[in-house]
Amino acid sequence: MANPKNFGIKDIARAAGVSVGTVDRVLHNRGKVSEIALKKVNEVLQKNEYRPNLIARTLGSNKNYKIVVLQPEPADDPYWSLVSQGIEQSMKEWIHYGVTISCCYFSLHRKSSFESVAAKALKLKPDAILLAPILYVETISFLRVLKEKQIPFALFNTNITETDALSFIGQDLYSSGRLAGELICLGQTGAGRFGVLHVDEDLNDSIHLVQKEKGFRDFIAGFYPFRHTVESLNRTSSTDSSFRKKLIQLLSQPDLKGIFVSSSRGTETAASILKSQDKGNIRLVGYDLLKKNIAYLKEGVIDFLIHQNPQQQAVEGINCLANHLIFKRVAKRVNLFPLEVITSQNLESYIQDQAEYTSVNSVI
Amino acid sequence: MANPKNFGIKDIARAAGVSVGTVDRVLHNRGKVSEIALKKVNEVLQKNEYRPNLIARTLGSNKNYKIVVLQPEPADDPYWSLVSQGIEQSMKEWIHYGVTISCCYFSLHRKSSFESVAAKALKLKPDAILLAPILYVETISFLRVLKEKQIPFALFNTNITETDALSFIGQDLYSSGRLAGELICLGQTGAGRFGVLHVDEDLNDSIHLVQKEKGFRDFIAGFYPFRHTVESLNRTSSTDSSFRKKLIQLLSQPDLKGIFVSSSRGTETAASILKSQDKGNIRLVGYDLLKKNIAYLKEGVIDFLIHQNPQQQAVEGINCLANHLIFKRVAKRVNLFPLEVITSQNLESYIQDQAEYTSVNSVI
DNA sequence: TTTGGAAATGTGTGCGTACACACTATTTTT
DNA sequence: AAAAATAGTGTGTACGCACACATTTCCAAA
């Protein structure tokens, strides 16, 4: 077994009887190399299990890359400002490697904004794109353009499997709905009613919400042994006043077992209504460690939060693309995040700062 | 704001009117530098917010470091073989930076083995030590020796706060006991009995078990609103046959609400007994994703596993020490791991391979 | 046979930093 | 006053790889 720190291209060249220039050409499939030299070098590479020193490679290389992120407007929803935090973190880290990162925001309430934002992103001449495909229809057509232009891209938050994405970074949303079902059913007995809430999003274009609900319904149908019904309530915009009335009506049902809310912001809205109706004893499962959700969790209004960890999704999306660009690293098609269950007793362990330094894999 | 990629020590030297040798001496407090030159260089450094290129620094430096890990014998318990996997992973990664890692194993069943293993570790002339302080008394005296010899060390798995550890990497064990209490009480009503099991460890020298039980008891006492008792069962060795009888007796109590097991291997033992007694409906909370525990979780015998993630603890312990040695990086005194709740529905998201590439922080 | 072009290879310099050693100026000791 | 020691600085080379450009070799065409 070679000592990886000491066996470099000079040693390869010496052993193969060629110059370091030829070794470089073989390693990078660059220029022209004779069959004889190619064979000799490859034999030495294989025999010694050569691994390039990626630190030296980075230092010696002189390329710059640009990554553009397309995501919903953070000012509209604190969930997406967590993503922005992850992006800012990544900017600071990757600048040393000659990678610059830019953000383009589209509005979830004006779907038409997606197209002009996407055009703007392309104007920036990105080497790669990280995209949260929240708007299914608009995203598909944009991805067609990326394919034409041969711009590599990765998806996060929501997966669209019928694309050529380098990678998807995020949770299995169907399974997160099943998990919510499991957490709501635990310890429950007797015939019952379950609620699913979707708040402030167009259900028809938001496959992530559809998948979550399906997971929830499938779990209840398959595992809750008593007679039950599952009802869905949607609020399409914050000016829709019938939603509150319908939820209050649902809360007054004596057989109500629990409520699953499909988004982080919706969780906050539902918790607020449950609290004001003095219904904090109803089992409530929602998403994400937004400030207000944390407060409701501590009060016991919310029983469980499923942590989507959007910040880390963004970080790992950038890492995936940067590794692809710089190191030509093969990406995992699906980088599945754990479905993290947050309760009042493990909350503190999640909101403390995570480890400052983690694996060095990203540069090796 | 300086462009971090372009402003190097040559630029500093030029701007300060000195050579790169003098800049180097100022940066590293090395050799001798006149007050005049020192002032000039420091002004330029500050004005330009100079940050060294750590990649170049690593390449240009020629130091080797040795880290030694002290942990319980993996052959005795699959939990510790997960740690070994983390160590092996880290060996591969850090060898490129001139860091070699060795392991020394002590037996939990022969406390006397700790002393000779610790001596062996010192014989290896480590630059730093990563230690699982499972045996409290033995550990304390060893840490005194490390302090004398000025060998930096980090602790993982169990914290001992009254030490000069660079860092502790692991979970808050008291809180994990509380979390277990929360998960067992959820949806339970009426007067009840709760069990805590400790399997195959000396409770007097194992503060991690003590802390977990205390957390569990404190949660139940503070939050379970009905009349209740908490009883503790210990098995001191696998030849202790009264344990099984006592557990079966506990299982037959009609007011039993749930059981908390304090270790991963004990969880397996308890689940096996619960299953054989056809008591899979009893709420059971234990630790870790060992193969057999996973099987029992899928069957529903175990309701929750708290994932200690020992592999990642080891990885991050090594990263902490390596960063300290190579980059003189200041370590977080406490690197608190999330208390991860595993159920049958989120299990798959945890046992898939984790992200292959993560933050580049470790080398910047 | 000679010439020109293509194929193939070797060499030099760069990336940014670390650090050993040569060199110069000043101060102290004999 | 001369020699030795100290303070301080500059220069060169190293790390391992990338890659541009100079040089050599080989082959085909005239």
mmCIF file with all atom_site columns, C-alpha atoms in Angstrom, chain A residues 206-335:
data_model
loop_
_atom_site.group_PDB
_atom_site.id
_atom_site.type_symbol
_atom_site.label_atom_id
_atom_site.label_alt_id
_atom_site.label_comp_id
_atom_site.label_asym_id
_atom_site.label_entity_id
_atom_site.label_seq_id
_atom_site.pdbx_PDB_ins_code
_atom_site.Cartn_x
_atom_site.Cartn_y
_atom_site.Cartn_z
_atom_site.occupancy
_atom_site.B_iso_or_equiv
_atom_site.pdbx_formal_charge
_atom_site.auth_seq_id
_atom_site.auth_comp_id
_atom_site.auth_asym_id
_atom_site.auth_atom_id
_atom_site.pdbx_PDB_model_num
ATOM 1   C CA . SER A 1 206 ? -46.876 21.902 -5.272  1.00 0.00 ? 206 SER A CA 1
ATOM 2   C CA . ILE A 1 207 ? -46.032 18.259 -5.529  1.00 0.00 ? 207 ILE A CA 1
ATOM 3   C CA . HIS A 1 208 ? -44.189 18.333 -2.229  1.00 0.00 ? 208 HIS A CA 1
ATOM 4   C CA . LEU A 1 209 ? -47.464 18.955 -0.396  1.00 0.00 ? 209 LEU A CA 1
ATOM 5   C CA . VAL A 1 210 ? -49.249 16.278 -2.358  1.00 0.00 ? 210 VAL A CA 1
ATOM 6   C CA . GLN A 1 211 ? -46.587 13.731 -1.505  1.00 0.00 ? 211 GLN A CA 1
ATOM 7   C CA . LYS A 1 212 ? -46.665 14.533 2.188   1.00 0.00 ? 212 LYS A CA 1
ATOM 8   C CA . GLU A 1 213 ? -50.441 14.170 2.367   1.00 0.00 ? 213 GLU A CA 1
ATOM 9   C CA . LYS A 1 214 ? -50.325 10.906 0.472   1.00 0.00 ? 214 LYS A CA 1
ATOM 10  C CA . GLY A 1 215 ? -47.748 9.503  2.870   1.00 0.00 ? 215 GLY A CA 1
ATOM 11  C CA . PHE A 1 216 ? -49.874 10.556 5.809   1.00 0.00 ? 216 PHE A CA 1
ATOM 12  C CA . ARG A 1 217 ? -53.056 9.050  4.403   1.00 0.00 ? 217 ARG A CA 1
ATOM 13  C CA . ASP A 1 218 ? -51.360 5.815  3.424   1.00 0.00 ? 218 ASP A CA 1
ATOM 14  C CA . PHE A 1 219 ? -49.890 5.344  6.871   1.00 0.00 ? 219 PHE A CA 1
ATOM 15  C CA . ILE A 1 220 ? -53.211 5.930  8.635   1.00 0.00 ? 220 ILE A CA 1
ATOM 16  C CA . ALA A 1 221 ? -55.023 3.645  6.212   1.00 0.00 ? 221 ALA A CA 1
ATOM 17  C CA . GLY A 1 222 ? -52.513 0.884  6.662   1.00 0.00 ? 222 GLY A CA 1
ATOM 18  C CA . PHE A 1 223 ? -51.775 1.084  10.379  1.00 0.00 ? 223 PHE A CA 1
ATOM 19  C CA . TYR A 1 224 ? -54.583 2.657  12.352  1.00 0.00 ? 224 TYR A CA 1
ATOM 20  C CA . PRO A 1 225 ? -56.678 -0.328 13.386  1.00 0.00 ? 225 PRO A CA 1
ATOM 21  C CA . PHE A 1 226 ? -59.846 1.604  14.277  1.00 0.00 ? 226 PHE A CA 1
ATOM 22  C CA . ARG A 1 227 ? -62.493 3.201  12.107  1.00 0.00 ? 227 ARG A CA 1
ATOM 23  C CA . HIS A 1 228 ? -61.264 6.606  10.945  1.00 0.00 ? 228 HIS A CA 1
ATOM 24  C CA . THR A 1 229 ? -61.475 9.444  8.431   1.00 0.00 ? 229 THR A CA 1
ATOM 25  C CA . VAL A 1 230 ? -58.810 11.833 7.144   1.00 0.00 ? 230 VAL A CA 1
ATOM 26  C CA . GLU A 1 231 ? -59.863 15.301 6.067   1.00 0.00 ? 231 GLU A CA 1
ATOM 27  C CA . SER A 1 232 ? -57.868 17.891 4.247   1.00 0.00 ? 232 SER A CA 1
ATOM 28  C CA . LEU A 1 233 ? -58.110 21.658 4.685   1.00 0.00 ? 233 LEU A CA 1
ATOM 29  C CA . ASN A 1 234 ? -56.435 24.114 2.363   1.00 0.00 ? 234 ASN A CA 1
ATOM 30  C CA . ARG A 1 235 ? -55.855 27.808 2.702   1.00 0.00 ? 235 ARG A CA 1
ATOM 31  C CA . THR A 1 236 ? -54.821 29.222 -0.647  1.00 0.00 ? 236 THR A CA 1
ATOM 32  C CA . SER A 1 237 ? -53.878 32.651 0.604   1.00 0.00 ? 237 SER A CA 1
ATOM 33  C CA . SER A 1 238 ? -53.625 34.589 3.822   1.00 0.00 ? 238 SER A CA 1
ATOM 34  C CA . THR A 1 239 ? -56.776 36.502 2.897   1.00 0.00 ? 239 THR A CA 1
ATOM 35  C CA . ASP A 1 240 ? -58.861 33.325 2.813   1.00 0.00 ? 240 ASP A CA 1
ATOM 36  C CA . SER A 1 241 ? -61.012 33.671 5.912   1.00 0.00 ? 241 SER A CA 1
ATOM 37  C CA . SER A 1 242 ? -63.056 30.483 5.634   1.00 0.00 ? 242 SER A CA 1
ATOM 38  C CA . PHE A 1 243 ? -60.019 28.386 6.569   1.00 0.00 ? 243 PHE A CA 1
ATOM 39  C CA . ARG A 1 244 ? -60.013 29.471 10.181  1.00 0.00 ? 244 ARG A CA 1
ATOM 40  C CA . LYS A 1 245 ? -63.712 28.703 10.507  1.00 0.00 ? 245 LYS A CA 1
ATOM 41  C CA . LYS A 1 246 ? -63.264 25.241 9.035   1.00 0.00 ? 246 LYS A CA 1
ATOM 42  C CA . LEU A 1 247 ? -60.324 24.493 11.325  1.00 0.00 ? 247 LEU A CA 1
ATOM 43  C CA . ILE A 1 248 ? -62.233 25.595 14.397  1.00 0.00 ? 248 ILE A CA 1
ATOM 44  C CA . GLN A 1 249 ? -65.081 23.361 13.296  1.00 0.00 ? 249 GLN A CA 1
ATOM 45  C CA . LEU A 1 250 ? -62.646 20.451 12.949  1.00 0.00 ? 250 LEU A CA 1
ATOM 46  C CA . LEU A 1 251 ? -61.164 21.156 16.368  1.00 0.00 ? 251 LEU A CA 1
ATOM 47  C CA . SER A 1 252 ? -64.565 20.874 17.967  1.00 0.00 ? 252 SER A CA 1
ATOM 48  C CA . GLN A 1 253 ? -65.014 17.283 16.768  1.00 0.00 ? 253 GLN A CA 1
ATOM 49  C CA . PRO A 1 254 ? -64.743 15.043 19.840  1.00 0.00 ? 254 PRO A CA 1
ATOM 50  C CA . ASP A 1 255 ? -63.157 12.187 17.867  1.00 0.00 ? 255 ASP A CA 1
ATOM 51  C CA . LEU A 1 256 ? -60.311 14.305 16.486  1.00 0.00 ? 256 LEU A CA 1
ATOM 52  C CA . LYS A 1 257 ? -57.018 12.467 17.100  1.00 0.00 ? 257 LYS A CA 1
ATOM 53  C CA . GLY A 1 258 ? -54.495 14.811 15.578  1.00 0.00 ? 258 GLY A CA 1
ATOM 54  C CA . ILE A 1 259 ? -53.487 17.259 12.908  1.00 0.00 ? 259 ILE A CA 1
ATOM 55  C CA . PHE A 1 260 ? -50.631 17.162 10.404  1.00 0.00 ? 260 PHE A CA 1
ATOM 56  C CA . VAL A 1 261 ? -49.521 20.430 8.806   1.00 0.00 ? 261 VAL A CA 1
ATOM 57  C CA . SER A 1 262 ? -47.527 20.187 5.589   1.00 0.00 ? 262 SER A CA 1
ATOM 58  C CA . SER A 1 263 ? -45.336 23.280 5.851   1.00 0.00 ? 263 SER A CA 1
ATOM 59  C CA . SER A 1 264 ? -43.321 25.187 8.429   1.00 0.00 ? 264 SER A CA 1
ATOM 60  C CA . ARG A 1 265 ? -45.248 28.400 8.079   1.00 0.00 ? 265 ARG A CA 1
ATOM 61  C CA . GLY A 1 266 ? -48.552 26.572 8.118   1.00 0.00 ? 266 GLY A CA 1
ATOM 62  C CA . THR A 1 267 ? -47.483 24.861 11.333  1.00 0.00 ? 267 THR A CA 1
ATOM 63  C CA . GLU A 1 268 ? -47.160 28.233 12.978  1.00 0.00 ? 268 GLU A CA 1
ATOM 64  C CA . THR A 1 269 ? -50.597 29.315 11.759  1.00 0.00 ? 269 THR A CA 1
ATOM 65  C CA . ALA A 1 270 ? -52.268 26.112 12.946  1.00 0.00 ? 270 ALA A CA 1
ATOM 66  C CA . ALA A 1 271 ? -50.539 26.207 16.353  1.00 0.00 ? 271 ALA A CA 1
ATOM 67  C CA . SER A 1 272 ? -51.694 29.766 16.827  1.00 0.00 ? 272 SER A CA 1
ATOM 68  C CA . ILE A 1 273 ? -55.319 28.808 16.166  1.00 0.00 ? 273 ILE A CA 1
ATOM 69  C CA . LEU A 1 274 ? -55.117 25.679 18.349  1.00 0.00 ? 274 LEU A CA 1
ATOM 70  C CA . LYS A 1 275 ? -53.765 27.739 21.188  1.00 0.00 ? 275 LYS A CA 1
ATOM 71  C CA . SER A 1 276 ? -56.381 30.464 20.859  1.00 0.00 ? 276 SER A CA 1
ATOM 72  C CA . GLN A 1 277 ? -59.113 27.777 20.917  1.00 0.00 ? 277 GLN A CA 1
ATOM 73  C CA . ASP A 1 278 ? -57.532 26.192 24.004  1.00 0.00 ? 278 ASP A CA 1
ATOM 74  C CA . LYS A 1 279 ? -56.957 22.968 22.052  1.00 0.00 ? 279 LYS A CA 1
ATOM 75  C CA . GLY A 1 280 ? -53.294 22.436 22.896  1.00 0.00 ? 280 GLY A CA 1
ATOM 76  C CA . ASN A 1 281 ? -54.053 18.830 23.889  1.00 0.00 ? 281 ASN A CA 1
ATOM 77  C CA . ILE A 1 282 ? -54.704 17.834 20.272  1.00 0.00 ? 282 ILE A CA 1
ATOM 78  C CA . ARG A 1 283 ? -51.731 16.003 18.763  1.00 0.00 ? 283 ARG A CA 1
ATOM 79  C CA . LEU A 1 284 ? -50.048 18.412 16.308  1.00 0.00 ? 284 LEU A CA 1
ATOM 80  C CA . VAL A 1 285 ? -47.213 17.510 13.950  1.00 0.00 ? 285 VAL A CA 1
ATOM 81  C CA . GLY A 1 286 ? -45.625 20.047 11.624  1.00 0.00 ? 286 GLY A CA 1
ATOM 82  C CA . TYR A 1 287 ? -42.308 21.121 10.164  1.00 0.00 ? 287 TYR A CA 1
ATOM 83  C CA . ASP A 1 288 ? -39.151 23.045 10.954  1.00 0.00 ? 288 ASP A CA 1
ATOM 84  C CA . LEU A 1 289 ? -37.460 25.004 13.655  1.00 0.00 ? 289 LEU A CA 1
ATOM 85  C CA . LEU A 1 290 ? -38.744 28.448 12.898  1.00 0.00 ? 290 LEU A CA 1
ATOM 86  C CA . LYS A 1 291 ? -38.739 30.762 15.890  1.00 0.00 ? 291 LYS A CA 1
ATOM 87  C CA . LYS A 1 292 ? -42.460 30.694 16.533  1.00 0.00 ? 292 LYS A CA 1
ATOM 88  C CA . ASN A 1 293 ? -42.731 26.973 15.982  1.00 0.00 ? 293 ASN A CA 1
ATOM 89  C CA . ILE A 1 294 ? -40.033 26.501 18.593  1.00 0.00 ? 294 ILE A CA 1
ATOM 90  C CA . ALA A 1 295 ? -42.020 28.574 21.075  1.00 0.00 ? 295 ALA A CA 1
ATOM 91  C CA . TYR A 1 296 ? -45.178 26.517 20.446  1.00 0.00 ? 296 TYR A CA 1
ATOM 92  C CA . LEU A 1 297 ? -43.198 23.300 20.806  1.00 0.00 ? 297 LEU A CA 1
ATOM 93  C CA . LYS A 1 298 ? -41.877 24.407 24.172  1.00 0.00 ? 298 LYS A CA 1
ATOM 94  C CA . GLU A 1 299 ? -45.407 25.274 25.294  1.00 0.00 ? 299 GLU A CA 1
ATOM 95  C CA . GLY A 1 300 ? -46.649 21.844 24.250  1.00 0.00 ? 300 GLY A CA 1
ATOM 96  C CA . VAL A 1 301 ? -49.081 23.171 21.592  1.00 0.00 ? 301 VAL A CA 1
ATOM 97  C CA . ILE A 1 302 ? -46.957 21.427 18.957  1.00 0.00 ? 302 ILE A CA 1
ATOM 98  C CA . ASP A 1 303 ? -46.007 17.824 19.843  1.00 0.00 ? 303 ASP A CA 1
ATOM 99  C CA . PHE A 1 304 ? -43.506 17.098 17.077  1.00 0.00 ? 304 PHE A CA 1
ATOM 100 C CA . LEU A 1 305 ? -41.678 19.049 14.402  1.00 0.00 ? 305 LEU A CA 1
ATOM 101 C CA . ILE A 1 306 ? -40.078 17.277 11.482  1.00 0.00 ? 306 ILE A CA 1
ATOM 102 C CA . HIS A 1 307 ? -36.824 19.091 10.851  1.00 0.00 ? 307 HIS A CA 1
ATOM 103 C CA . GLN A 1 308 ? -36.218 19.565 7.138   1.00 0.00 ? 308 GLN A CA 1
ATOM 104 C CA . ASN A 1 309 ? -32.905 21.293 7.805   1.00 0.00 ? 309 ASN A CA 1
ATOM 105 C CA . PRO A 1 310 ? -33.106 23.613 4.795   1.00 0.00 ? 310 PRO A CA 1
ATOM 106 C CA . GLN A 1 311 ? -29.846 25.316 5.658   1.00 0.00 ? 311 GLN A CA 1
ATOM 107 C CA . GLN A 1 312 ? -27.903 22.099 5.462   1.00 0.00 ? 312 GLN A CA 1
ATOM 108 C CA . GLN A 1 313 ? -29.707 21.114 2.269   1.00 0.00 ? 313 GLN A CA 1
ATOM 109 C CA . ALA A 1 314 ? -28.440 24.294 0.647   1.00 0.00 ? 314 ALA A CA 1
ATOM 110 C CA . VAL A 1 315 ? -24.917 23.720 1.934   1.00 0.00 ? 315 VAL A CA 1
ATOM 111 C CA . GLU A 1 316 ? -24.829 20.189 0.627   1.00 0.00 ? 316 GLU A CA 1
ATOM 112 C CA . GLY A 1 317 ? -26.318 21.200 -2.695  1.00 0.00 ? 317 GLY A CA 1
ATOM 113 C CA . ILE A 1 318 ? -23.535 23.726 -3.191  1.00 0.00 ? 318 ILE A CA 1
ATOM 114 C CA . ASN A 1 319 ? -20.953 21.206 -2.075  1.00 0.00 ? 319 ASN A CA 1
ATOM 115 C CA . CYS A 1 320 ? -22.267 18.689 -4.590  1.00 0.00 ? 320 CYS A CA 1
ATOM 116 C CA . LEU A 1 321 ? -22.006 21.153 -7.487  1.00 0.00 ? 321 LEU A CA 1
ATOM 117 C CA . ALA A 1 322 ? -18.652 22.565 -6.423  1.00 0.00 ? 322 ALA A CA 1
ATOM 118 C CA . ASN A 1 323 ? -17.168 19.102 -6.128  1.00 0.00 ? 323 ASN A CA 1
ATOM 119 C CA . HIS A 1 324 ? -18.508 18.272 -9.555  1.00 0.00 ? 324 HIS A CA 1
ATOM 120 C CA . LEU A 1 325 ? -17.038 21.403 -11.106 1.00 0.00 ? 325 LEU A CA 1
ATOM 121 C CA . ILE A 1 326 ? -13.643 21.417 -9.398  1.00 0.00 ? 326 ILE A CA 1
ATOM 122 C CA . PHE A 1 327 ? -12.875 17.804 -8.782  1.00 0.00 ? 327 PHE A CA 1
ATOM 123 C CA . LYS A 1 328 ? -15.059 16.146 -11.404 1.00 0.00 ? 328 LYS A CA 1
ATOM 124 C CA . ARG A 1 329 ? -16.477 14.128 -8.583  1.00 0.00 ? 329 ARG A CA 1
ATOM 125 C CA . VAL A 1 330 ? -19.359 11.786 -9.348  1.00 0.00 ? 330 VAL A CA 1
ATOM 126 C CA . ALA A 1 331 ? -22.436 12.918 -7.416  1.00 0.00 ? 331 ALA A CA 1
ATOM 127 C CA . LYS A 1 332 ? -24.887 10.672 -5.599  1.00 0.00 ? 332 LYS A CA 1
ATOM 128 C CA . ARG A 1 333 ? -28.102 10.798 -7.553  1.00 0.00 ? 333 ARG A CA 1
ATOM 129 C CA . VAL A 1 334 ? -30.073 11.076 -4.313  1.00 0.00 ? 334 VAL A CA 1
ATOM 130 C CA . ASN A 1 335 ? -28.669 12.571 -1.142  1.00 0.00 ? 335 ASN A CA 1
#
